[in-house]
Short mmCIF file of C-alpha atoms (C1' of nucleotides) in Angstrom, two decimals:
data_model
loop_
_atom_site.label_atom_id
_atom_site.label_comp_id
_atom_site.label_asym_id
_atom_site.label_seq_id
_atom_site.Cartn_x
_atom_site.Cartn_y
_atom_site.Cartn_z
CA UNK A 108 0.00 0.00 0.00
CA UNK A 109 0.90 3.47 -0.52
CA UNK A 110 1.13 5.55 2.30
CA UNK A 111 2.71 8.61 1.15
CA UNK A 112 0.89 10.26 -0.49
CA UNK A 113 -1.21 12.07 1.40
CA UNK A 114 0.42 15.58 2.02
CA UNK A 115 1.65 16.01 5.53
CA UNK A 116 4.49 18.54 5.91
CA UNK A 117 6.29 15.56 8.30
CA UNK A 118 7.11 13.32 5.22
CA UNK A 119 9.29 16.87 4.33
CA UNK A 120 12.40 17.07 5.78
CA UNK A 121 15.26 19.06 4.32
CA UNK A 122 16.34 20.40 7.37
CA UNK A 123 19.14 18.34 8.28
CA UNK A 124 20.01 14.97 6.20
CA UNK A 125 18.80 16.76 3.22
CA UNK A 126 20.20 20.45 3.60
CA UNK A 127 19.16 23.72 2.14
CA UNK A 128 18.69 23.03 -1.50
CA UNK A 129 21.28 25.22 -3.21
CA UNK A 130 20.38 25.01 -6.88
CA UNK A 131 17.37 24.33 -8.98
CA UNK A 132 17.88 23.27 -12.45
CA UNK A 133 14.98 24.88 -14.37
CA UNK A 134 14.55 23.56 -17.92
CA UNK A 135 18.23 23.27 -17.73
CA UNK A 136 18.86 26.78 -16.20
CA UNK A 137 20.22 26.87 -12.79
CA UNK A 138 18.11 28.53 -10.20
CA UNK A 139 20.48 29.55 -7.44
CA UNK A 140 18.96 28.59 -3.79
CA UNK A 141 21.56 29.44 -2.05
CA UNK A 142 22.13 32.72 -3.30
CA UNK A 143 18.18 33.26 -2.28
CA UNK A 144 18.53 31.72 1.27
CA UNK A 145 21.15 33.77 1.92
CA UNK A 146 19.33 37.38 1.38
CA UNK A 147 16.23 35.67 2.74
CA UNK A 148 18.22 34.43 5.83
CA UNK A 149 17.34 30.23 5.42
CA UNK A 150 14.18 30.46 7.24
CA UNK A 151 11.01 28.95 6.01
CA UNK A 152 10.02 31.15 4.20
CA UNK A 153 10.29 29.04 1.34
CA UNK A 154 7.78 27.32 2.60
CA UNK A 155 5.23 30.34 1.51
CA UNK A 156 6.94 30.94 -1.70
CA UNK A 157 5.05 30.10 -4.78
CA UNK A 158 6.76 29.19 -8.14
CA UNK A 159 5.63 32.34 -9.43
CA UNK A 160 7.28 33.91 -6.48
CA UNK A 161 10.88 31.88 -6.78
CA UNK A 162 10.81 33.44 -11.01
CA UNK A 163 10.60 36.40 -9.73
CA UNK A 164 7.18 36.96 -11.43
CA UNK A 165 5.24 39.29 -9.86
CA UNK A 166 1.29 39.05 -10.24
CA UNK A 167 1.22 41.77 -12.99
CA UNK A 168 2.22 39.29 -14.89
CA UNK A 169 -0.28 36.58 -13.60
CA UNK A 170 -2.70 38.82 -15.78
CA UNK A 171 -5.94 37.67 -16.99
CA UNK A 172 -5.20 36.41 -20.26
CA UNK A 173 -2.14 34.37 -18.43
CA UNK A 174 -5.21 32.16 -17.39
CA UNK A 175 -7.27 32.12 -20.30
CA UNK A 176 -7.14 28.56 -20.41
CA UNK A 177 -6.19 27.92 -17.01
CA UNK A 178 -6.81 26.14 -13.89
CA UNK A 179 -8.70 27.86 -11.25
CA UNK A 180 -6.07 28.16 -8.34
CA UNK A 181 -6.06 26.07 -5.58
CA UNK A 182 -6.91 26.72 -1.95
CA UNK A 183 -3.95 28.44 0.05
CA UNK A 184 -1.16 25.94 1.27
CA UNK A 185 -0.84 23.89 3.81
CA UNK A 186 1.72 22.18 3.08
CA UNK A 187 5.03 22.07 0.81
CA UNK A 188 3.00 19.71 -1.34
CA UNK A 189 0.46 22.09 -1.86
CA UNK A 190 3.39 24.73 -2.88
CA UNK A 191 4.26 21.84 -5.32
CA UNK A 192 0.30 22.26 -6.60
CA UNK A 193 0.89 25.97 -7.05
CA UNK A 194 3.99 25.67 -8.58
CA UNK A 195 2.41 22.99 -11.09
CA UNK A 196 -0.34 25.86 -11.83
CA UNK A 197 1.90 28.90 -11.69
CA UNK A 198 0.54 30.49 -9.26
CA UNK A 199 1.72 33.11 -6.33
CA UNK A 200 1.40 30.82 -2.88
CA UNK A 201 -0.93 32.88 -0.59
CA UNK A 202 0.74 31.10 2.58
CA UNK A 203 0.55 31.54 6.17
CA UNK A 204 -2.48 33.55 5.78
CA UNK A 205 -4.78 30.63 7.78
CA UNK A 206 -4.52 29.38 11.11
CA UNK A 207 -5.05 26.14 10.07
CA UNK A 208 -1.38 26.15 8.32
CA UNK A 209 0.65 27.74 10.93
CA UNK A 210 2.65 24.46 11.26
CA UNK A 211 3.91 25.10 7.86
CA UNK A 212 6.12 27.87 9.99
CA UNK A 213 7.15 25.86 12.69
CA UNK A 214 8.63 23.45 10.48
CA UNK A 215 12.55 24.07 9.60
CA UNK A 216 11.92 23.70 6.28
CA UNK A 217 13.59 23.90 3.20
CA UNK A 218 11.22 24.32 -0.15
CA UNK A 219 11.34 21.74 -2.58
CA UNK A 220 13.22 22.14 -5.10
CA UNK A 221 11.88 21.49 -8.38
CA UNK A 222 13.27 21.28 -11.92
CA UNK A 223 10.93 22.35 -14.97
CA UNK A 224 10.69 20.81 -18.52
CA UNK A 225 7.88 20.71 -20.58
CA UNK A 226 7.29 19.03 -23.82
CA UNK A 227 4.88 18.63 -26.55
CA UNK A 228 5.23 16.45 -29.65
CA UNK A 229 3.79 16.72 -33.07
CA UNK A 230 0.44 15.82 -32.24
CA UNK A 231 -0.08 18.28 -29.18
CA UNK A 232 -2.26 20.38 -31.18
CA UNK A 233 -5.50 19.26 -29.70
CA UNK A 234 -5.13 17.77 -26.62
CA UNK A 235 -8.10 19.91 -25.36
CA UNK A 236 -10.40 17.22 -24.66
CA UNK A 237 -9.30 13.90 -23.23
CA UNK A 238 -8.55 11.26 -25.26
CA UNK A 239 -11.16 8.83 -25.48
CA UNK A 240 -9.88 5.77 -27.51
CA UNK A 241 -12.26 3.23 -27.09
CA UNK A 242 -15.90 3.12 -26.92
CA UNK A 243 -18.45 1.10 -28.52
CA UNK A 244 -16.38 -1.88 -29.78
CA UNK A 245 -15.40 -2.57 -26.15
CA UNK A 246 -18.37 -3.06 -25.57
CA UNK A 247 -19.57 -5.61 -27.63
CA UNK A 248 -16.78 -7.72 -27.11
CA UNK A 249 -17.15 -7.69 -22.97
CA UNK A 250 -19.34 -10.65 -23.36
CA UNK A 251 -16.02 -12.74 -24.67
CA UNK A 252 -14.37 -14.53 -22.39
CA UNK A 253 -13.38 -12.86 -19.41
CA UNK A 254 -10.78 -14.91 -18.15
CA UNK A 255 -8.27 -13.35 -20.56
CA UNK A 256 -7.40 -10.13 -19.91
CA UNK A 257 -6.52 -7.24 -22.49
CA UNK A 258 -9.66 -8.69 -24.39
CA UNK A 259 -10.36 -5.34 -26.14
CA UNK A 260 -7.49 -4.88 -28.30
CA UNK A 261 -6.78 -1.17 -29.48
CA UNK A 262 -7.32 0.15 -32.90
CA UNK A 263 -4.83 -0.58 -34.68
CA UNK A 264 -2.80 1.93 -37.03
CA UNK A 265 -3.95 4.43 -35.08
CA UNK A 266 -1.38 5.91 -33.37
CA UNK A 267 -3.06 7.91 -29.79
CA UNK A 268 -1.83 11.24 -30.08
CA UNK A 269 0.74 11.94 -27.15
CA UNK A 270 -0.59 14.45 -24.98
CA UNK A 271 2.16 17.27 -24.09
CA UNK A 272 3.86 16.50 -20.48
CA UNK A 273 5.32 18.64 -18.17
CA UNK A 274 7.60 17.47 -16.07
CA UNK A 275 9.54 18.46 -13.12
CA UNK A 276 11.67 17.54 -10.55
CA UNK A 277 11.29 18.21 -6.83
CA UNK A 278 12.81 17.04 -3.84
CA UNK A 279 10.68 15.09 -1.71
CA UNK A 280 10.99 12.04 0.29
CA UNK A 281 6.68 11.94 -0.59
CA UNK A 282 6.64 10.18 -3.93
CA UNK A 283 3.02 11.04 -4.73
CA UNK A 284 3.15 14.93 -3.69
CA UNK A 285 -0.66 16.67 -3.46
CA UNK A 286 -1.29 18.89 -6.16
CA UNK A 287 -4.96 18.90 -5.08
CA UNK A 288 -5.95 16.97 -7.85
CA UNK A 289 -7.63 13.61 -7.21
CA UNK A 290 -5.16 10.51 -8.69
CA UNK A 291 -5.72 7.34 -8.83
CA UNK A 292 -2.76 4.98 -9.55
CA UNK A 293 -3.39 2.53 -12.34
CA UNK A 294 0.29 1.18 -12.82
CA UNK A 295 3.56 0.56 -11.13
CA UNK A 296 6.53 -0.58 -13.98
CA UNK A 297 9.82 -1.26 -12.49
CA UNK A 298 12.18 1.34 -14.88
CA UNK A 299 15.28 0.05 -16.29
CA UNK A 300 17.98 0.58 -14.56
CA UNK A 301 16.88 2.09 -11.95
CA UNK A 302 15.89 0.66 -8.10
CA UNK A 303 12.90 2.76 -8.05
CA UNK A 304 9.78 1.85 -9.60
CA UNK A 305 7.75 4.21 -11.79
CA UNK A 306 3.94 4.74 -11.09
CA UNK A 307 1.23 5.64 -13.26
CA UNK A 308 -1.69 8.49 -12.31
CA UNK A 309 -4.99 8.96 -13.86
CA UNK A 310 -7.04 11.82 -12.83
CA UNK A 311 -10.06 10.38 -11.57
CA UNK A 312 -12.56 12.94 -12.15
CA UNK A 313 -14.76 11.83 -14.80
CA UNK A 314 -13.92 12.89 -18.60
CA UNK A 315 -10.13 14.01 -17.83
CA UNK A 316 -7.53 11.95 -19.29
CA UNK A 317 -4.50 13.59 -17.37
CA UNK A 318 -2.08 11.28 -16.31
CA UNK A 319 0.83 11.67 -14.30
CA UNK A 320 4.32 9.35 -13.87
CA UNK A 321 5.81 9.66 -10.79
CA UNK A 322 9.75 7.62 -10.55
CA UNK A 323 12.41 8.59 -8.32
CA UNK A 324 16.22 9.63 -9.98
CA UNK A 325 18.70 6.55 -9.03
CA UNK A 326 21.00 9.19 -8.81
CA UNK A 327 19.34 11.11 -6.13
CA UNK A 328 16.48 8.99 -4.09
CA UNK A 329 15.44 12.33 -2.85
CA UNK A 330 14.60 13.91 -6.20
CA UNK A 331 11.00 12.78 -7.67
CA UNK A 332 10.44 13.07 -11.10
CA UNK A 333 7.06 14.16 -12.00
CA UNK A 334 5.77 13.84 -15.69
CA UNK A 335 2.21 15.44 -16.14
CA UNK A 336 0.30 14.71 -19.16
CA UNK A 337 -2.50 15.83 -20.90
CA UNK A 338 -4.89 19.02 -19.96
CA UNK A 339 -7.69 18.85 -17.25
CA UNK A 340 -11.13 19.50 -18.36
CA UNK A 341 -12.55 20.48 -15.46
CA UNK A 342 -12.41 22.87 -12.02
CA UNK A 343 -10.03 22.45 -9.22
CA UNK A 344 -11.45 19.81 -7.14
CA UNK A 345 -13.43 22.00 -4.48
CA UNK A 346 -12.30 19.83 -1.58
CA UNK A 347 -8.70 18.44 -2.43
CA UNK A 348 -7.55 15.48 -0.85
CA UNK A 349 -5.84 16.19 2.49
CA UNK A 350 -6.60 19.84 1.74
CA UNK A 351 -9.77 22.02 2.88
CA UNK A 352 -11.60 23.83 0.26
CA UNK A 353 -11.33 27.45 1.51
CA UNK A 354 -9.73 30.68 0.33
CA UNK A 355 -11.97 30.07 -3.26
CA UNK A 356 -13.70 33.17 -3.94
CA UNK A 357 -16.85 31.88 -5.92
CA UNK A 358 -15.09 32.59 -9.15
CA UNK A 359 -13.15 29.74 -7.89
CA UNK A 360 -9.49 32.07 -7.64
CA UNK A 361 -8.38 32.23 -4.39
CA UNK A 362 -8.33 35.59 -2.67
CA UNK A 363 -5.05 36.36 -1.18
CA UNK A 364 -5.03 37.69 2.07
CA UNK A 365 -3.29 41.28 2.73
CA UNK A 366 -1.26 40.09 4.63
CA UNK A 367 -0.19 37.73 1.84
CA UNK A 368 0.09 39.98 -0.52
CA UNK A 369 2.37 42.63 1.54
CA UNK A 370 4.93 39.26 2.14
CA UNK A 371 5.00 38.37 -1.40
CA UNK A 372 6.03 42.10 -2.31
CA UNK A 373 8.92 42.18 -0.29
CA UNK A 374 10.10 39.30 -1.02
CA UNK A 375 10.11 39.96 -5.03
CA UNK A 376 11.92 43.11 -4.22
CA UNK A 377 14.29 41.06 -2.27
CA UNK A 378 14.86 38.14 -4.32
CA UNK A 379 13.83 38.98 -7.44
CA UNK A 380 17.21 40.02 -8.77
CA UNK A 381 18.44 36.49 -7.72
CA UNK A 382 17.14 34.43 -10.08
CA UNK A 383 19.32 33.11 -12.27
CA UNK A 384 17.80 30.93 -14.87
CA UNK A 385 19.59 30.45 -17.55
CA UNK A 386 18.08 30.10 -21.09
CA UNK A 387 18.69 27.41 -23.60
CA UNK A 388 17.02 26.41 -26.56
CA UNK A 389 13.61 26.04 -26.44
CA UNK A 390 12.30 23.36 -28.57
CA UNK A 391 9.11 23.05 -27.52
CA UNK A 392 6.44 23.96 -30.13
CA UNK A 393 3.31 24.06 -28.47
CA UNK A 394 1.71 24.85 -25.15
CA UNK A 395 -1.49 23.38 -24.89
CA UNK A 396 -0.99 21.49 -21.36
CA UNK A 397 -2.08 23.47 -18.12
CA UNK A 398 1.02 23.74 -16.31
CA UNK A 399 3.59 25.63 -19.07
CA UNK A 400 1.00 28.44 -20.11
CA UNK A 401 2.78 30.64 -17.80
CA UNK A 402 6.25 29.43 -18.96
CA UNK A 403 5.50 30.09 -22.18
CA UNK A 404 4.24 33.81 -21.20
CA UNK A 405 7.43 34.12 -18.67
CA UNK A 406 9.20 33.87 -22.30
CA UNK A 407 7.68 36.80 -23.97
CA UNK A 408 7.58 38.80 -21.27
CA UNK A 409 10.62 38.65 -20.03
CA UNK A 410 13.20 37.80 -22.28
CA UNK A 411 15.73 38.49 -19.95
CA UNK A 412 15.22 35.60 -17.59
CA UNK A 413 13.12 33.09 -19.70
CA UNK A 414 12.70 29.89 -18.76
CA UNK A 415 13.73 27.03 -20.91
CA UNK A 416 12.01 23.92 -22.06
CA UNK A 417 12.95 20.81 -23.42
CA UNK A 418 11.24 17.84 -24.94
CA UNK A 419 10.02 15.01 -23.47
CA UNK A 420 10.37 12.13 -24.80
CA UNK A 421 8.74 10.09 -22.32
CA UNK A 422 12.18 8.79 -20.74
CA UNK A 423 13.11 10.11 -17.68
CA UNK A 424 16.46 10.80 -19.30
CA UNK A 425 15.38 12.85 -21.60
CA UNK A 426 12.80 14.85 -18.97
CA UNK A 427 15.75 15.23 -16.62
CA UNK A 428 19.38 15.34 -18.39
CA UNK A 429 22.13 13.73 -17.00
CA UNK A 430 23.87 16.63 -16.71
CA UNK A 431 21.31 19.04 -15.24
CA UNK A 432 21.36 16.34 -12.43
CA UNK A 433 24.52 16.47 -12.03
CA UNK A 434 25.06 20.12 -12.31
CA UNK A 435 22.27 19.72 -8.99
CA UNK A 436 24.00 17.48 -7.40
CA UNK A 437 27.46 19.86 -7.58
CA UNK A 438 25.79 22.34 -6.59
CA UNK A 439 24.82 20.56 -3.28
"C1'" DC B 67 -19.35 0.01 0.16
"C1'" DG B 68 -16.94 3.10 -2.57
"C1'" DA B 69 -12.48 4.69 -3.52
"C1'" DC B 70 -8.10 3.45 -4.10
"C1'" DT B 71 -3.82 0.45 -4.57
"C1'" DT B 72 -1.46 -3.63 -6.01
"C1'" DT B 73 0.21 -6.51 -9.43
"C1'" DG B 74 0.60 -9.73 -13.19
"C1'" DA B 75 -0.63 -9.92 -17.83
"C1'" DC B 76 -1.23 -7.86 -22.03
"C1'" DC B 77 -0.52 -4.49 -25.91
"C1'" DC B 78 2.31 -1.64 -28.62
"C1'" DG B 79 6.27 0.73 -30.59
"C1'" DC B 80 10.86 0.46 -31.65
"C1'" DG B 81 15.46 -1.24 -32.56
"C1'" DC B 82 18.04 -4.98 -34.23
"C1'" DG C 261 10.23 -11.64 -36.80
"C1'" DC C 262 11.84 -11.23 -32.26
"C1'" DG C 263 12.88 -9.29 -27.94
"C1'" DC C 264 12.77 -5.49 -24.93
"C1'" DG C 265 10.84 -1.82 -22.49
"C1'" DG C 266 7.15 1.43 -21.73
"C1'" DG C 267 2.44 1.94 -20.94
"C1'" DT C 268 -2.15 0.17 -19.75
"C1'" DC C 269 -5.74 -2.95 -18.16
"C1'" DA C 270 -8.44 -5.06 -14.75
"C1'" DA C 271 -9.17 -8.48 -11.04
"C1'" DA C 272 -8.21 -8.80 -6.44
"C1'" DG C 273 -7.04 -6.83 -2.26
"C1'" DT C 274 -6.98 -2.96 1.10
"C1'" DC C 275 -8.61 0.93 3.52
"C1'" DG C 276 -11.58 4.33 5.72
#
DNA sequence: CGACTTTGACCCGCGC
DNA sequence: GCGCGGGTCAAAGTCG
């Protein structure tokens, strides 16, 4: 059984065996920690950071039109996995603004940190809608025998368009992190080479075909690879698991608390200059997933520190490069 | 009892 | 064609 998954900030500990996390590869820039904890002084305050926060994006840029085709934002944080959530949907973390989350700063935490790449392929033009292979045939054929398994073979020659993935990298010793999103696991596949297995995520809520890996690094048990996939078709679950379903204004955008909001300003001021994210080619094509939209705007809006992107090819090799791991791991 | 996980089998694409 | 590895299915088991 899998008891990890659910979100508590205890299955988090950077604090001592796993030290201040010092660099961040993003999309194969390096996003200098270290440099931030310094100015910020190491506390947790990286605990109430968002991922918009840690680019240095301030919420001008989380404009309207950013969320067009967006996710509505999750509840405030309660835990690092829930930064992990707003980091997946680009958005500023409104932490420490509920009682209900004060352990978040009683915990010596470090943040997670998480590494960036998304991908398309050449079919990631429609992903809008959830891909919905099979239908009627299946049914006829479930009166065949139904000792066999696999008994509704898939069309053939028809290739299922890939859906664009996102993946990331974030240090965890939780393998499943909470992103609020309701998963259920439909695979486990031991990866090659590798001592960790890799498991397989379906979003359970009815008509959404996101799917999400989750595998460990062999290099580095403590980073967690996360591969998102495909484009949900529907709201923010209302009441996330392990999360409560407040701070949604009735638009369904959370409303971020003054106090929030005064926090979030000084710390762009502070840190904004910081960030150090280097830009490489950017391959990718297409953003029609969730989670890049505001990558993709970070790159035309500010071309001085874009992010950069690179292709998944569905191997965790190719989502995480051998040597932005290792540039990580140096920089440890 | 529903939701979820586990796990072995199956399907498919790809390289050889 | 064959083997390998990735991805998925679905029955059975577990949990709350």
């Amino acid at each position: 059984m899998e008891k990890k998954r659910a979100n508590p900030m205890a299955n988090l500990s950077f604090s001592d065996e796993h030290p201040a996390v010092t660099a961040t590869s993003f999309g194969g820039g390096i996003f200098d920690m270290a440099a931030y904890e310094g100015i910020s002084g190491g506390d947790n305050k990286w605990a109430s950071l968002g991922f918009m926060d840690l680019l240095g994006i301030s919420q001008e840029f989380i404009a309207p039109s950013l969320f067009d085709s967006f996710q509505p934002p999750p509840p405030p944080p309660s835990t690092s996995s829930e930064l992990h959530r707003q980091q997946l949907q680009g958005l500023p973390s409104p932490a420490s603004t509920v009682p209900e989350y004060s352990e978040i700063l009683t915990n010596p935490t470090t943040p997670n940190s998480s590494s960036f790449s998304s991908s398309s392929n050449e079919a990631a033009n429609d992903i809008h809608e959830p891909t919905k292979v099979e239908d009627n045939e299946e049914e006829e054929e479930e009166d065949q025998d139904k000792t066999k398994k696999r008994l509704k073979p898939k069309k053939k020659n028809q290739k299922r368009p890939r859906e664009p993935r996102f993946a990331f990298m974030t240090k965890s010793e939780v393998d499943h992190l909470d992103d609020g999103y309701r998963w259920r696991k439909y695979g486990q596949k031991a990866v090659k080479n590798s001592p960790f297995p890799r498991s397989y995520y379906r979003c359970t809520s009815a008509g959404c075909g996101v799917k999400k890996r989750v595998e460990r690094t062999y290099e580095d048990p403590t980073i967690v690879v996360t591969t998102y996939e495909g484009k949900h078709t529907h709201m923010y679950p209302a009441t996330p698991r392990g999360t409560i379903g407040i701070g949604l204004d009735p638009s369904g955008f959370s409303v971020p608390q003054p106090q929030y909001l005064h926090q979030q300003q000084q710390q762009q001021q502070v840190h904004s200059p910081l960030l150090n994210i280097c830009t490489t080619t950017a391959t990718t094509t297409s953003f029609n997933a969730s989670f890049p939209n505001f990558l993709q705007e970070r790159r035309f809006n500010t071309p001085s520190s874009s992010a950069s992107l690179i292709r998944d090819h569905g191997l965790l090799q190719d989502i995480v490069p051998t040597q932005m791991m290792k540039e990580a791991k140096e920089e440890q």
